[in-house]
Amino acid sequence: MSTETSELLRDSVIGACGELAEAGWHPQAWTALDEIGVIALVVPEANGGAGATYADASVVLPALGSLAASLPIVEAGLMAGWLMTLAGAQLPTGVVTAAMAEDLDAQPSSDGWLLSGRVPRVPWARYADRVVVLTRLGIDWYAVDLPCAGLDIRHGANVAGEPRDSIVFSDLVVSNGQLHRLGPAEGLGVEFQRRGAFGRSLMMAGAAQGVYAQTVRYAGERKQFGRTLAAMPAVQQMLAQLAAETSAMTVAVEAAALALDRDAAQTWTLDAARIRADAAVQTVTAIGHQIHGAIGFTREHPLHRLTTRLWAWREEYGNQSAWADEFGETLSQKDDLTLWQQITT
Amino acid sequence: MRLPLLHAGELPAAHADLRCEVRQFLAEELAAGRYTPRCDCWLVGFDERFTLRLGQRGWIGTTFPKEYGGAGADPLTRFVIAEELLAAGAPVAAHWIADRQSGPSILRFGTEEQRHRYLPGIAGGELFFAIGMSEPDSGSDLASVRTRAERVDGGWVVSGTKVWTSHAHHAHHMLTLVRTSPLDPSHRHAGLSQFIIDMGSPGVSCHPIELISAAHHFNEVVLHDVFVSDEQVLGTVGNGWTQVTHELAYERSGPERILSTYPLLEAARGELAKNRAGRRLLARLGAELWTLRAMSMSVAVELAAGHTPNVEAATVKDLGTQFERNLVHAVAEVLAVEPDPTHPGTLPHMLAEALQQAPGFTLRGGTNEVLRGVVAKALVASA
C-alpha cells in the first residue's frame, strides 16, 4: 500500500469517528466505522467482511488506538470474523464481540445443547448484540454464536474503564444452528488469543502515537524557567526516546501485518510484534506522564485516556511473558537454522 | 506537519537469491575454517584475504557504477550483503569503512580522476580507508577540529592529530577532515575541507591505542607538515561540513548498529534454549532484533528511494546500539558462564570480548545523547 493510500484510509477512519468523548464505549464510532466498511476488514467478503489485507488493518486499528476509541473491533474483525470464516459461516451483523471459554458444560437436548458455565472478561459484552464464544466440547472446538439479550452479564472493567464483563449461564438452550464445529486442531485456542493480542498491539501502536504527538506538542508549548520544556536537554533526551519507542512499536506491528499478508503461516511475527509493543509501554507512558507533569496525572487532562489503555491492552490476550514463552519455543525448536535465519525468512 | 515516524518497508523479492548466495558462501568459509565468528566483526575482524575473496565475488563496492569496478547495484543489495556478513560475525573490517562511506563519498564528491584512481581498488578488496575525523579535543563536536592546512604551491601542508582512527595502521588512505580557514565562532561549520591523505606520505605517523580488551584497531595519527596535493582534495574546499554530514548518514542506521553482538546470542542459543528463563530471553532479544532489523530496513528503503530520513535513522542508531550492549549483559545474566578471554572461539571468550567492546557501541557514530538532542529539536520543529 502506498503512503498516500494509507493516509487516505487513516484520514477516513479518523474523520468517521469524529471527536470521541471520554467513555468506555463509543457506539457512534462503531456505527460510522460499520458504514465505511472497516469493522470486519480482513474477513473475506464471502463471510461478511471487507476482504482487505492485514496491511489495511495496520492502518485502521492504530488510527483508532490514537483516538482512544473503545469498541470491540479487534473482537469482531480479527477474532469472531476469523472463527466464522474457519467455520464457513457468516459473521453476524450488529455489535459483535468474542471470547474464549474453557470448561463449559454441555448436555444434549431435543433441539441442540444446554450450555452451562462462565465466560470471563468478555469485552463490551453489555453493549454487544452477539458474542461468539470459542469453546471445546469433547475433543472438538466450536464457535458458539449467542445473542446477548437476556444473558446474565456481570460487569467488570479494564484499567481504562472499558467493559470486561463475565457472562454466566446455566442450561442455556443453544440450537445446532448456533454451534459451528471447528474440529480438533490443537493450537486453535492459542491462535485465537494470538489474533486478539496482535489486534491489541495494533491499537497500542496507535495509542503510543497519540502519547507521542501530545507530549511533543506540550513540551514545545509549556514554559518553565523562562524557556520551553523542549529546550531543556534532559527533556530532549526523553522526547527522542519516546520517538524511538513509538517508531519501534509502529514498525513492529506493520511489519507483522506485511508478513501475514505475504504468508498466512508466519504467525510468529505476531508474537514478536506483541512482545516488542508490550516492551515499549512502560517507557512511552512514563515519559508521556513525566513531561506533562501534574496536569497529565489528572482526570481532566486527556493523556490518561491513552496511557490507561496502553496499560490495559498490554495485559489482554496474554501479556509479554506469555508470548515470550510461545516465541521462545518457536526459536528453540530449529537446530538447522540460526536465529537470524529464522527471523529473516 | 506530521511528526517523524518510521513505517515498515519491505525489501524487493529480487534480493532473496543474493541472500542465499551470501549464506552459502559464508557456510563454506566457516566449514573450511577460514574464519571464526566474532562480535563487532566490522571493527575487530581484519582479514585481507577474506576481504579479497569478497571483492572477487563483487560484494564490495557493489553500488559503484561498473566503470569504477562496482556492480552498479542498488543500495538495498549492499544492505542484504552487509547484514548477512555481520550476522555471521565474518571478518569484514578491512574493507568496511571504504565500502560503507569513503567509497560512496568519493563517488559523490570526487573528481572523475579520483573515482578511477580509488574506487576499483576498493571494490576489488585491495584498497583500505580510515576515517580521520575525531581529534583529542574534538569528539562529537566535529566542528571544533584543529588539524590545519596551509595553502602552498600545488596543494596544502597539513598538521594535526587524529585519534580513535580504526585500522589507520592498515589503511592506504585516510579521508581526513581538516580546517582550511580559521574557526569563525559565528559560522563554526565553515572553513572545513576533506583531504584524501596517503598514509605513506612523509610526515604521517601512526601510533596504536589499545582498547580495554588489549585489541588494537584504534590509532593516533600524527600529521606533521604533510604535503597534500590539490588532486587529493575531495569535493570543494570549505565544503567539508556538508560532505561529512552526508558521509555520516551512511553509517547511522545500517545493520552494524544492530548486529554487532548478535554472534554471541547465536553462540549462546543452544544453552539458552535449555530452560524457560533462557527461552524467554531468546524471545525478547529475538523480538527486539526482528523489530530493529525491520526499522533499519525501512530506513534503507527510504534512502534508496532518495529520501533523507535522518531523524528516523538516528532513532534506529539509538535503539540498535543499546540493544547491542544490553544483549551482552542480558545473556550474561541468564547464561551463568564466567567470561574468560583466553580461548578464542569459545562462549566464555565471546562473552569476555563482547563485554569489553560494549561501551563503544553507543559512542561511535555520534554519541546517542548528542543524537537525541538533534532528534528532539527536529521533533519540536515539526510539531
mmCIF file of C-alpha atoms in Angstrom, chain B residues 27-208:
data_model
loop_
_atom_site.group_PDB
_atom_site.id
_atom_site.type_symbol
_atom_site.label_atom_id
_atom_site.label_comp_id
_atom_site.label_asym_id
_atom_site.label_seq_id
_atom_site.Cartn_x
_atom_site.Cartn_y
_atom_site.Cartn_z
ATOM 1 C CA ALA B 27 28.727 -21.552 5.266
ATOM 2 C CA GLU B 28 31.548 -22.781 3.041
ATOM 3 C CA GLU B 29 34.060 -20.358 4.547
ATOM 4 C CA LEU B 30 33.041 -21.385 8.052
ATOM 5 C CA ALA B 31 33.169 -25.097 7.234
ATOM 6 C CA ALA B 32 36.651 -24.664 5.766
ATOM 7 C CA GLY B 33 37.790 -22.948 8.960
ATOM 8 C CA ARG B 34 38.595 -19.750 7.137
ATOM 9 C CA TYR B 35 37.010 -17.568 9.794
ATOM 10 C CA THR B 36 35.786 -17.673 13.385
ATOM 11 C CA PRO B 37 32.592 -15.734 14.123
ATOM 12 C CA ARG B 38 33.293 -12.754 16.345
ATOM 13 C CA CYS B 39 31.322 -9.934 17.865
ATOM 14 C CA ASP B 40 31.995 -6.466 16.476
ATOM 15 C CA CYS B 41 33.476 -8.146 13.416
ATOM 16 C CA TRP B 42 33.279 -4.999 11.309
ATOM 17 C CA LEU B 43 35.945 -3.464 13.531
ATOM 18 C CA VAL B 44 37.915 -6.364 15.016
ATOM 19 C CA GLY B 45 37.711 -8.878 12.175
ATOM 20 C CA PHE B 46 40.584 -7.747 9.980
ATOM 21 C CA ASP B 47 41.403 -10.315 7.308
ATOM 22 C CA GLU B 48 42.797 -9.104 3.974
ATOM 23 C CA ARG B 49 42.362 -12.489 2.293
ATOM 24 C CA PHE B 50 38.716 -12.753 3.304
ATOM 25 C CA THR B 51 38.144 -9.224 2.027
ATOM 26 C CA LEU B 52 39.873 -10.116 -1.235
ATOM 27 C CA ARG B 53 37.557 -13.107 -1.710
ATOM 28 C CA LEU B 54 34.529 -10.882 -1.152
ATOM 29 C CA GLY B 55 35.935 -8.395 -3.639
ATOM 30 C CA GLN B 56 36.370 -11.125 -6.229
ATOM 31 C CA ARG B 57 32.699 -12.017 -5.847
ATOM 32 C CA GLY B 58 31.661 -8.422 -6.401
ATOM 33 C CA TRP B 59 30.348 -7.962 -2.859
ATOM 34 C CA ILE B 60 32.373 -4.855 -2.060
ATOM 35 C CA GLY B 61 31.577 -1.525 -3.666
ATOM 36 C CA THR B 62 28.526 -3.232 -5.121
ATOM 37 C CA THR B 63 26.753 0.082 -5.566
ATOM 38 C CA PHE B 64 29.596 1.689 -7.531
ATOM 39 C CA PRO B 65 28.910 2.016 -11.264
ATOM 40 C CA LYS B 66 30.564 -0.659 -13.405
ATOM 41 C CA GLU B 67 33.032 1.793 -14.915
ATOM 42 C CA TYR B 68 34.561 2.165 -11.428
ATOM 43 C CA GLY B 69 34.743 -1.543 -10.692
ATOM 44 C CA GLY B 70 31.374 -1.916 -8.997
ATOM 45 C CA ALA B 71 28.251 -3.814 -9.996
ATOM 46 C CA GLY B 72 26.009 -0.779 -10.374
ATOM 47 C CA ALA B 73 23.636 -2.359 -7.864
ATOM 48 C CA ASP B 74 21.026 -0.542 -5.798
ATOM 49 C CA PRO B 75 21.731 0.320 -2.133
ATOM 50 C CA LEU B 76 19.427 -2.462 -0.912
ATOM 51 C CA THR B 77 21.752 -5.015 -2.493
ATOM 52 C CA ARG B 78 24.520 -3.702 -0.279
ATOM 53 C CA PHE B 79 22.144 -3.803 2.686
ATOM 54 C CA VAL B 80 21.482 -7.519 2.183
ATOM 55 C CA ILE B 81 25.189 -8.374 1.803
ATOM 56 C CA ALA B 82 26.110 -6.271 4.829
ATOM 57 C CA GLU B 83 23.541 -7.773 7.170
ATOM 58 C CA GLU B 84 24.399 -11.332 6.203
ATOM 59 C CA LEU B 85 28.136 -10.762 6.743
ATOM 60 C CA LEU B 86 27.540 -9.137 10.123
ATOM 61 C CA ALA B 87 25.068 -11.749 11.331
ATOM 62 C CA ALA B 88 27.701 -14.366 10.554
ATOM 63 C CA GLY B 89 30.357 -12.456 12.518
ATOM 64 C CA ALA B 90 32.583 -12.576 9.436
ATOM 65 C CA PRO B 91 35.894 -10.672 9.273
ATOM 66 C CA VAL B 92 34.922 -7.633 7.231
ATOM 67 C CA ALA B 93 36.872 -4.860 8.964
ATOM 68 C CA ALA B 94 39.477 -4.432 6.239
ATOM 69 C CA HIS B 95 37.031 -3.048 3.703
ATOM 70 C CA TRP B 96 34.127 -1.941 5.872
ATOM 71 C CA ILE B 97 34.911 1.770 6.074
ATOM 72 C CA ALA B 98 35.810 2.115 2.400
ATOM 73 C CA ASP B 99 32.753 0.160 1.285
ATOM 74 C CA ARG B 100 30.359 1.979 3.581
ATOM 75 C CA GLN B 101 31.441 5.568 3.450
ATOM 76 C CA SER B 102 34.790 6.545 1.924
ATOM 77 C CA GLY B 103 33.939 4.965 -1.433
ATOM 78 C CA PRO B 104 30.427 6.431 -1.645
ATOM 79 C CA SER B 105 31.825 9.832 -0.638
ATOM 80 C CA ILE B 106 34.440 9.693 -3.392
ATOM 81 C CA LEU B 107 31.741 8.632 -5.838
ATOM 82 C CA ARG B 108 29.560 11.550 -4.837
ATOM 83 C CA PHE B 109 32.053 14.351 -4.306
ATOM 84 C CA GLY B 110 35.209 13.157 -6.065
ATOM 85 C CA THR B 111 36.601 14.107 -9.459
ATOM 86 C CA GLU B 112 36.453 11.686 -12.360
ATOM 87 C CA GLU B 113 40.161 11.109 -11.931
ATOM 88 C CA GLN B 114 39.737 10.324 -8.195
ATOM 89 C CA ARG B 115 36.906 7.893 -8.876
ATOM 90 C CA HIS B 116 39.046 5.973 -11.342
ATOM 91 C CA ARG B 117 42.035 6.055 -9.031
ATOM 92 C CA TYR B 118 40.372 4.792 -5.833
ATOM 93 C CA LEU B 119 37.073 3.041 -6.478
ATOM 94 C CA PRO B 120 38.225 -0.042 -8.440
ATOM 95 C CA GLY B 121 40.751 -0.865 -5.695
ATOM 96 C CA ILE B 122 38.067 -0.527 -3.012
ATOM 97 C CA ALA B 123 35.656 -2.736 -4.939
ATOM 98 C CA GLY B 124 38.393 -5.309 -5.510
ATOM 99 C CA GLY B 125 39.001 -5.549 -1.759
ATOM 100 C CA GLU B 126 42.566 -4.289 -2.113
ATOM 101 C CA LEU B 127 42.415 -0.647 -1.088
ATOM 102 C CA PHE B 128 41.586 0.238 2.528
ATOM 103 C CA PHE B 129 40.494 3.537 4.048
ATOM 104 C CA ALA B 130 40.432 5.059 7.516
ATOM 105 C CA ILE B 131 38.282 7.936 8.771
ATOM 106 C CA GLY B 132 40.218 10.947 10.042
ATOM 107 C CA MET B 133 37.533 12.842 11.921
ATOM 108 C CA SER B 134 37.917 12.715 15.726
ATOM 109 C CA GLU B 135 40.745 14.591 17.463
ATOM 110 C CA PRO B 136 41.981 14.780 21.053
ATOM 111 C CA ASP B 137 39.766 17.826 21.670
ATOM 112 C CA SER B 138 37.083 17.047 19.131
ATOM 113 C CA GLY B 139 34.723 14.143 19.606
ATOM 114 C CA SER B 140 31.012 14.545 18.988
ATOM 115 C CA ASP B 141 31.647 18.236 18.306
ATOM 116 C CA LEU B 142 33.338 17.797 14.941
ATOM 117 C CA ALA B 143 33.246 21.473 14.045
ATOM 118 C CA SER B 144 35.977 22.005 16.620
ATOM 119 C CA VAL B 145 38.667 20.079 14.681
ATOM 120 C CA ARG B 146 42.055 21.774 14.854
ATOM 121 C CA THR B 147 44.063 19.892 12.227
ATOM 122 C CA ARG B 148 45.123 22.765 9.987
ATOM 123 C CA ALA B 149 46.009 23.037 6.342
ATOM 124 C CA GLU B 150 48.168 25.874 4.964
ATOM 125 C CA ARG B 151 47.953 26.750 1.297
ATOM 126 C CA VAL B 152 51.205 26.123 -0.619
ATOM 127 C CA ASP B 153 52.081 25.873 -4.275
ATOM 128 C CA GLY B 154 50.119 22.964 -5.824
ATOM 129 C CA GLY B 155 48.420 21.888 -2.625
ATOM 130 C CA TRP B 156 48.320 22.111 1.135
ATOM 131 C CA VAL B 157 50.551 21.374 4.103
ATOM 132 C CA VAL B 158 48.658 19.661 6.901
ATOM 133 C CA SER B 159 49.491 19.405 10.601
ATOM 134 C CA GLY B 160 47.489 17.994 13.464
ATOM 135 C CA THR B 161 46.487 14.842 15.311
ATOM 136 C CA LYS B 162 43.636 12.442 14.693
ATOM 137 C CA VAL B 163 42.561 9.867 17.271
ATOM 138 C CA TRP B 164 40.406 6.753 17.564
ATOM 139 C CA THR B 165 41.268 6.084 13.941
ATOM 140 C CA SER B 166 40.323 2.463 13.361
ATOM 141 C CA HIS B 167 42.784 0.486 11.236
ATOM 142 C CA ALA B 168 44.847 3.541 10.298
ATOM 143 C CA HIS B 169 47.846 1.184 10.598
ATOM 144 C CA HIS B 170 46.461 -0.964 7.750
ATOM 145 C CA ALA B 171 44.771 1.721 5.691
ATOM 146 C CA HIS B 172 46.238 3.006 2.454
ATOM 147 C CA HIS B 173 44.416 6.306 2.745
ATOM 148 C CA MET B 174 42.708 8.368 5.378
ATOM 149 C CA LEU B 175 39.759 10.567 4.429
ATOM 150 C CA THR B 176 40.627 13.450 6.690
ATOM 151 C CA LEU B 177 38.618 16.410 7.940
ATOM 152 C CA VAL B 178 40.817 19.496 8.223
ATOM 153 C CA ARG B 179 40.394 23.174 8.852
ATOM 154 C CA THR B 180 41.372 25.142 5.726
ATOM 155 C CA SER B 181 40.368 28.531 7.174
ATOM 156 C CA PRO B 182 40.475 29.683 10.801
ATOM 157 C CA LEU B 183 37.453 28.995 13.032
ATOM 158 C CA ASP B 184 34.806 31.677 12.767
ATOM 159 C CA PRO B 185 32.768 31.394 16.002
ATOM 160 C CA SER B 186 29.643 32.682 14.254
ATOM 161 C CA HIS B 187 29.987 30.153 11.392
ATOM 162 C CA ARG B 188 31.529 27.167 13.117
ATOM 163 C CA HIS B 189 30.825 24.775 10.256
ATOM 164 C CA ALA B 190 32.519 26.907 7.612
ATOM 165 C CA GLY B 191 36.167 26.558 6.609
ATOM 166 C CA LEU B 192 36.388 22.754 6.801
ATOM 167 C CA SER B 193 37.601 20.506 3.972
ATOM 168 C CA GLN B 194 38.163 16.819 3.270
ATOM 169 C CA PHE B 195 41.531 15.505 2.066
ATOM 170 C CA ILE B 196 42.422 12.012 0.882
ATOM 171 C CA ILE B 197 45.731 11.565 2.668
ATOM 172 C CA ASP B 198 48.071 8.799 1.533
ATOM 173 C CA MET B 199 49.181 7.021 4.708
ATOM 174 C CA GLY B 200 52.621 6.540 3.154
ATOM 175 C CA SER B 201 53.242 10.284 2.805
ATOM 176 C CA PRO B 202 56.261 11.776 4.568
ATOM 177 C CA GLY B 203 55.209 13.274 7.914
ATOM 178 C CA VAL B 204 52.426 10.736 8.655
ATOM 179 C CA SER B 205 52.984 8.600 11.745
ATOM 180 C CA CYS B 206 50.657 6.146 13.336
ATOM 181 C CA HIS B 207 50.643 5.040 16.993
ATOM 182 C CA PRO B 208 48.498 2.222 18.398
#
